[in-house]
CSV table of C-alpha atoms in Angstrom, one decimal:
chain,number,residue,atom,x,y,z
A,1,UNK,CA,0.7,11.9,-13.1
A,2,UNK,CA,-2.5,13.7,-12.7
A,3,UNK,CA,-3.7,13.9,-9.5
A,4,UNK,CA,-6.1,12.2,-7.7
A,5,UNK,CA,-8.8,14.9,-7.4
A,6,UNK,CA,-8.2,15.2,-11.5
A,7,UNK,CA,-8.8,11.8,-11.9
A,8,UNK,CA,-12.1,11.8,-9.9
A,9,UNK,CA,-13.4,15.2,-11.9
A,10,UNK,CA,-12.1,13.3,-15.5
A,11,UNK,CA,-14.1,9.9,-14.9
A,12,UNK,CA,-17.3,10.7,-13.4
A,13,UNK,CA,-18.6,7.6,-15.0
A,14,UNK,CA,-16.3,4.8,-13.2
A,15,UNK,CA,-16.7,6.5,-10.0
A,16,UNK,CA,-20.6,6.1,-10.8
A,17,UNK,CA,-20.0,2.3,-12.0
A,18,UNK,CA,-17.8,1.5,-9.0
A,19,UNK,CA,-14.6,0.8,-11.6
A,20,UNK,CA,-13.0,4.0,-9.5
A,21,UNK,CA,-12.9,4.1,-6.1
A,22,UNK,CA,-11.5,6.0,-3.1
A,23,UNK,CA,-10.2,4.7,0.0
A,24,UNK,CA,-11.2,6.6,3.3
A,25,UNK,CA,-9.0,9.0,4.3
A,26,UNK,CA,-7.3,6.6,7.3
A,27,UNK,CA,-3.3,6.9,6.3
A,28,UNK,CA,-0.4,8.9,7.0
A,29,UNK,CA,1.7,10.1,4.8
A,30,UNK,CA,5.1,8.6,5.0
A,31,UNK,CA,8.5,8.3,2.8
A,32,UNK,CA,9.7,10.7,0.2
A,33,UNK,CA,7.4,10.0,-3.0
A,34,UNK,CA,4.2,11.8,-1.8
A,35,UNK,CA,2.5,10.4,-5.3
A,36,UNK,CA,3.0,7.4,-6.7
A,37,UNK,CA,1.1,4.8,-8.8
A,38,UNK,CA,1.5,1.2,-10.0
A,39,UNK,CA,-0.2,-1.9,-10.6
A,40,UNK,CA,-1.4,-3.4,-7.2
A,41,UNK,CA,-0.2,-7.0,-5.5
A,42,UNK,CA,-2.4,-7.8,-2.4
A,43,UNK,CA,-1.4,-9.2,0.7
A,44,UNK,CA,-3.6,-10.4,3.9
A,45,UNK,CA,-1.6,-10.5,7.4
A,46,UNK,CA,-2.4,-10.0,10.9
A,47,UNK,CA,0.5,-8.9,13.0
A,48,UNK,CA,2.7,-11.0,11.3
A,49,UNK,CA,5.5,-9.3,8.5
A,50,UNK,CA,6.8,-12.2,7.7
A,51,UNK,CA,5.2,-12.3,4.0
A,52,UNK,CA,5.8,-8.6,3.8
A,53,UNK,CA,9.0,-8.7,4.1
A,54,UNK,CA,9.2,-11.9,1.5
A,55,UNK,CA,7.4,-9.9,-1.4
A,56,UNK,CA,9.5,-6.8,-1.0
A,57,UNK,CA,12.9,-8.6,-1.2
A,58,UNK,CA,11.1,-9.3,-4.9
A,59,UNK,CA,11.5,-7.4,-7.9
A,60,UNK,CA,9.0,-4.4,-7.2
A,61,UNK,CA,8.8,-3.3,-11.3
A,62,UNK,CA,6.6,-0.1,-10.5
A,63,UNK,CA,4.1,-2.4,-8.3
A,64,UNK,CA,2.2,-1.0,-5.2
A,65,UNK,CA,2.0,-3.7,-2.4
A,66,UNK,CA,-1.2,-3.4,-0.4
A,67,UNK,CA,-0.8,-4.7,2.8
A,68,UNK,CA,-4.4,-5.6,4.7
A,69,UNK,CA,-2.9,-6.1,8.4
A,70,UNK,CA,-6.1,-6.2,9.8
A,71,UNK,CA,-6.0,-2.3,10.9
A,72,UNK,CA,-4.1,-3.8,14.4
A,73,UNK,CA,-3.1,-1.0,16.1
A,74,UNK,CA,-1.2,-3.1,18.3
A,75,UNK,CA,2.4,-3.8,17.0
A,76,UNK,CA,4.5,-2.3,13.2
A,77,UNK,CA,4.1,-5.1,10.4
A,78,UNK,CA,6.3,-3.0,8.3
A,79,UNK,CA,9.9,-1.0,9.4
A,80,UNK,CA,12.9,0.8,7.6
A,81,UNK,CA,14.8,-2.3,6.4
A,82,UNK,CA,12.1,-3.9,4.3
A,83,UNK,CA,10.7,-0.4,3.1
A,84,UNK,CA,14.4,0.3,2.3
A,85,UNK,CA,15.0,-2.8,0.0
A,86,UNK,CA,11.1,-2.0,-1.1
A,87,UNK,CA,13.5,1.1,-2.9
A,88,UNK,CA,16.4,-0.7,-3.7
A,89,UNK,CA,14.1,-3.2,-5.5
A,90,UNK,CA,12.3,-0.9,-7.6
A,91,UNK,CA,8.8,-0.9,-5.8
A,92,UNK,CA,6.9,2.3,-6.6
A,93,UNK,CA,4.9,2.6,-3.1
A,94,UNK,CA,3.1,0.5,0.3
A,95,UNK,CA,-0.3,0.4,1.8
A,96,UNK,CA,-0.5,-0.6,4.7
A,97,UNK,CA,-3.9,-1.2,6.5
A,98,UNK,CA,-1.8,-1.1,10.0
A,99,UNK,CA,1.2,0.3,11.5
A,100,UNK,CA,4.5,1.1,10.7
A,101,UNK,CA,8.0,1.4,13.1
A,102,UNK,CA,11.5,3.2,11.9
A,103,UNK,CA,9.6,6.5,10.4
A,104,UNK,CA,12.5,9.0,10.5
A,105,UNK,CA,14.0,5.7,8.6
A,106,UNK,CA,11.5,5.3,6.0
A,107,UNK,CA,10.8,9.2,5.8
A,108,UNK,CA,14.2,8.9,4.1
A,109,UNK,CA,13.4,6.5,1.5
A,110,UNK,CA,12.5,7.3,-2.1
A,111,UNK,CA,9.2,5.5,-2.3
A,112,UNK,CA,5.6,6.5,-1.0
A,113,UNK,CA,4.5,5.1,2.2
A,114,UNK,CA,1.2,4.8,3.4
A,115,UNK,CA,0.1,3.2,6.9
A,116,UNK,CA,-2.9,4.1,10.1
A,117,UNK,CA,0.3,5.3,12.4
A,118,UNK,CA,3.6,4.3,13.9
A,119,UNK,CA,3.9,1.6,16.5
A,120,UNK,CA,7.6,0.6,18.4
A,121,UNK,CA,6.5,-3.0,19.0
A,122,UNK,CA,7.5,-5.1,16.0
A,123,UNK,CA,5.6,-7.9,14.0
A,124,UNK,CA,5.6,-11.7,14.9
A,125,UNK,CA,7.3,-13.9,12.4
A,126,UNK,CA,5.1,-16.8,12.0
A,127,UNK,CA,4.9,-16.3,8.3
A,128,UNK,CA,1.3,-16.7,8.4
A,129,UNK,CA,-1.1,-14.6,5.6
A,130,UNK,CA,-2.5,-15.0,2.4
A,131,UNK,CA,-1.1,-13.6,-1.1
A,132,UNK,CA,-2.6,-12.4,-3.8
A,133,UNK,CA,-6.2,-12.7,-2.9
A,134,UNK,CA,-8.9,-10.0,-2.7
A,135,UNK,CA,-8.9,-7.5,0.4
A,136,UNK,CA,-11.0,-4.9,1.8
A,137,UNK,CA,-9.6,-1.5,3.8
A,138,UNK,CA,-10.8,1.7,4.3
A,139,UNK,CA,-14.2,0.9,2.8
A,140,UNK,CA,-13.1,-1.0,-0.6
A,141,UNK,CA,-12.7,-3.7,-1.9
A,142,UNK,CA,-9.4,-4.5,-3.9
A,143,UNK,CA,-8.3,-7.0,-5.7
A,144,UNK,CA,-4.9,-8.0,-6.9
A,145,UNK,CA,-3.9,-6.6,-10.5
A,146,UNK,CA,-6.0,-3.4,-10.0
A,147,UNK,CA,-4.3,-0.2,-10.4
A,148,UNK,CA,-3.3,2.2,-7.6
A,149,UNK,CA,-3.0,6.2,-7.2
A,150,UNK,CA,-2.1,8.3,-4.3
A,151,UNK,CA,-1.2,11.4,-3.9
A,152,UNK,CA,-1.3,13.8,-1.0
A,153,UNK,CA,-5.1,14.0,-1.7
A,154,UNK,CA,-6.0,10.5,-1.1
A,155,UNK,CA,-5.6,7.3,-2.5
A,156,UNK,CA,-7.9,5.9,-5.9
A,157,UNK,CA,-7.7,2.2,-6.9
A,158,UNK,CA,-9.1,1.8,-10.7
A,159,UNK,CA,-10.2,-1.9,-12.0
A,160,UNK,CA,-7.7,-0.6,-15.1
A,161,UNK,CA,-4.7,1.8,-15.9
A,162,UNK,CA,-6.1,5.2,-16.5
A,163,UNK,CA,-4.4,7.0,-19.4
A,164,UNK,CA,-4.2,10.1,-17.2
């Protein structure tokens, strides 16, 4: 994969018509894939990992799930088991517009993480949230089936898949 800043420089034009965007740079690094990339599925929750945890016992087929937890800073809605089975089950990577528990865990796993910080306190399990629908973190708007790239750079999310 090219990287992010290559991307940027190669497509002036959709960064211009708004096709290209970059999320603020908000999110630790986590996991072992520093770069990863994948079609998007979007996911609304507010300290709550219920739903979280439901889409990545899924088939992950390359998808990036992008997790808008509100940016709560005050408890992890996502820890080592779920990113572990996020591995087993073939997701490429996380967002996660909140926090994170079980790093030295999910530092371990072979899939990028991305999250605000870590936080010991877990999640409720209400299984409240909403699926699939458009979100907004770090400055942008995203919407379900858009293409994700991260890389240690930052993180782009394209309307399309780039041929990069």
């Amino acid at each position: 994969m090219a990287t992010t800043a290559e991307i940027c420089d190669a497509n002036p034009q959709l960064i211009v018509s708004g096709e290209l965007r970059a999320l603020h740079p908000v999110f630790q690094i986590y996991g072992r894939r520093q770069v990863f990339s994948g079609p998007i599925v979007t996911l609304k929750v507010f300290e709550d990992n219920v739903l979280v945890r439901s889409f990545l016992e899924e088939r992950g087929n390359g998808r990036v799930l992008v997790v808008d937890g509100g940016g709560s800073m005050r408890c992890a809605i996502l820890g080592g088991n779920p990113v572990q089975q996020a591995q087993n089950n073939g997701w490429a990577g996380i967002v996660v517009n909140g926090c994170i528990r079980d790093v030295e865990e999910i530092n371990g796993c072979d899939i990028g993480v991305r999250a605000l910080g870590p936080h010991p306190m877990k999640a409720n399990k209400k299984g409240m949230g909403e699926k699939q629908v458009p979100i907004t973190i770090a400055g942008t708007r995203i919407w379900d089936g858009e293409w994700l790239y991260a890389d240690t750079d930052g993180i782009l999310v394209s309307k399309m898949e780039l041929s990069i």
